[in-house]
């Protein structure tokens, strides 16, 4: 179980760990030290995806009719196993994708929370029982599973995000094929290993690693996959939605963000500072909910910026296994290059001014990895690309606002709408912001990151297509409603017609 130095991860199809039909394996390297090979993974093909879908389809016949409380018992077991293995899996995750141990422990913990939340749904899965308009007649709604679900996930929450999809899908009676990001195959492997240890029947959960188009694309197009649940970039999400639109396949998309924190002049500025440090530079800014813009009310702008720069310069970068490190690396070389390109774009635009960072970070051991110095750009205005497009790195754009309405209007002025935050002591301003901010999540006096699994997660505009994961709202992704009418009058009763003569 986990934490061997180099781990060979296999596909999991129909209850068996298997190599890909291609015979090809890829290398999984530590982004904090590119010389360290953490493991290998299967570079699978569309045929492997087909095998997994066939296994999931076969398992669906018996899994769907197993009572939901029994299905839930498996999830409680998975939750217990993840709890036992939390530390080992967190360490594996830090080694394969770089974020610091405190955060990878949190990532596994989110999976544990989701296991218990989803397990609890096994004894709920509520429908509505409502009165019927005719006598001796009953009516209610109930949830039904849909079939095989294709789950396609990114690298930044390599265990939590797969669990957000997998556990609700299973408790509802579906079976699943998981296709994780190629930067983080080991965390997906660890999750499926925990499912296997919990005794889930063969074929209920399947894992196929490999590239987006070859494996993910096949799941999207496969006629036996009835639901696609995708988390990733808006560009890929759009392509997936187009394909699913053609076949009328259900698709739930959780996409990018361009989140902002507003700080008003009456705020607790020390608190706001802690919030933006965590929101912007936690996970090295590689969170869909990361704080990418700091909107400062004019009277306190200079003060907050000075305080912030002082603190940012003290952040410790390094290998996330060192508990004193605060910021890990970018997940890959190409991710770091992409972030740097945005900083260059920012500096070439209008009046943006580089306040700190803006370069690869290569001090000491960091030279071996893909580190990027925490970066602040001041003088940013709402029309600049760095104010509108997702960067997904430790880069913060500072924008000045004249008043609350101006701040909210700047915050709303992007194509995205995932997370948002306002720091103020004025309850009226807080409620005004809750009402007017266009986002799926608003925090008051908290940073843009830190969602809990019992509340809906997702966003508006280009962040998604209207679904919400977590909470009970995720059940709408993985079930079809059936309305049931039972007429025990013994005669034909016509709705809307026989109501007047009803006894
Ligand atoms: P990505 O879109 O590049 O890849 C996501 C997944 O899709 C990977 O498994 C990839 O292999 C697969 N994929 C790529 N092309 C595909 C295709 N044509 N068909 C099917 N699958 C395909 O995203 P990423 O770089 O892994 O993750 C970063 C992005 O994810 C950011 O935009 C971030 O905001 C977003 N994200 C969103 C949320 C959310 O809940 N809203 C959470 C985390 C990350």
XYZ file of C-alpha atoms and ligand atoms in Angstrom, residues 151-157 161 164-165 179-184 210-220 228 230-237 239-240 253-259 286-289 331 335 390 392 416 418 457-459 463-464 469, ligand 1:
105
model
C -15.508 10.788 -14.583
C -12.747 13.014 -16.003
C -10.666 14.919 -13.485
C -7.797 17.454 -13.211
C -4.533 17.284 -11.265
C -4.936 20.029 -8.684
C -7.206 18.106 -6.285
C -12.272 15.848 -7.015
C -16.802 14.350 -5.370
C -17.901 12.488 -8.460
C -9.962 8.972 -16.058
C -7.597 11.112 -13.950
C -5.123 13.728 -15.198
C -1.799 12.307 -16.359
C 0.081 14.493 -13.861
C -1.559 12.712 -10.926
C -3.919 8.059 -20.187
C -4.222 11.122 -22.320
C -7.204 13.414 -22.536
C -8.243 12.908 -26.143
C -7.529 9.164 -26.427
C -9.083 7.955 -23.170
C -11.212 10.894 -21.977
C -12.459 11.558 -25.508
C -13.509 7.930 -25.883
C -15.511 8.035 -22.641
C -17.244 11.177 -23.879
C -20.007 12.617 -18.185
C -15.883 16.693 -16.017
C -13.704 19.051 -14.007
C -11.010 20.960 -15.861
C -10.430 23.918 -18.124
C -13.242 25.809 -19.829
C -11.653 25.164 -23.250
C -11.793 21.377 -22.864
C -15.172 21.563 -21.114
C -15.417 20.669 -26.493
C -16.841 17.943 -24.268
C -18.986 20.686 -16.111
C -16.913 22.279 -13.336
C -14.546 24.668 -15.091
C -12.194 27.579 -14.574
C -12.351 30.620 -12.324
C -11.028 34.170 -11.999
C -11.819 34.766 -8.383
C -3.299 26.327 -8.715
C -6.863 26.136 -7.406
C -9.983 26.810 -9.411
C -11.033 28.992 -6.460
C 2.713 21.061 -11.354
C 2.392 25.081 -16.349
C -7.446 32.336 -15.613
C -3.634 29.206 -12.430
C -16.084 33.318 -14.988
C -16.811 30.551 -9.316
C -19.899 23.674 -5.169
C -19.774 25.200 -8.628
C -20.083 28.449 -10.486
C -17.362 28.219 -14.869
C -19.885 25.525 -15.667
C -21.228 19.156 -6.956
P -7.643 20.141 -18.456
O -8.935 20.661 -18.988
O -6.441 20.314 -19.275
O -7.765 18.570 -18.150
C -8.738 18.041 -17.274
C -8.946 16.565 -17.604
O -9.523 16.456 -18.902
C -7.661 15.738 -17.631
O -7.914 14.454 -17.100
C -7.366 15.651 -19.126
O -6.581 14.527 -19.477
C -8.770 15.538 -19.697
N -8.923 15.941 -21.099
C -8.148 16.801 -21.813
N -8.611 16.899 -23.080
C -9.693 16.093 -23.178
C -10.618 15.792 -24.214
N -10.518 16.334 -25.426
N -11.629 14.931 -23.952
C -11.773 14.397 -22.717
N -10.924 14.642 -21.687
C -9.908 15.498 -21.912
O -7.472 20.815 -17.006
P -6.266 20.681 -15.975
O -5.107 21.459 -16.474
O -6.071 19.255 -15.601
O -6.897 21.411 -14.686
C -6.865 22.781 -14.518
C -8.220 23.384 -14.846
O -9.223 22.745 -14.063
C -8.303 24.859 -14.502
O -8.973 25.544 -15.526
C -9.136 24.877 -13.229
O -9.834 26.054 -12.976
C -10.062 23.734 -13.480
N -10.634 23.257 -12.220
C -11.941 23.526 -11.970
C -12.517 23.122 -10.764
C -13.962 23.379 -10.464
O -14.519 22.679 -9.641
N -14.597 24.354 -11.082
C -11.735 22.429 -9.839
C -10.400 22.178 -10.136
C -9.859 22.586 -11.339
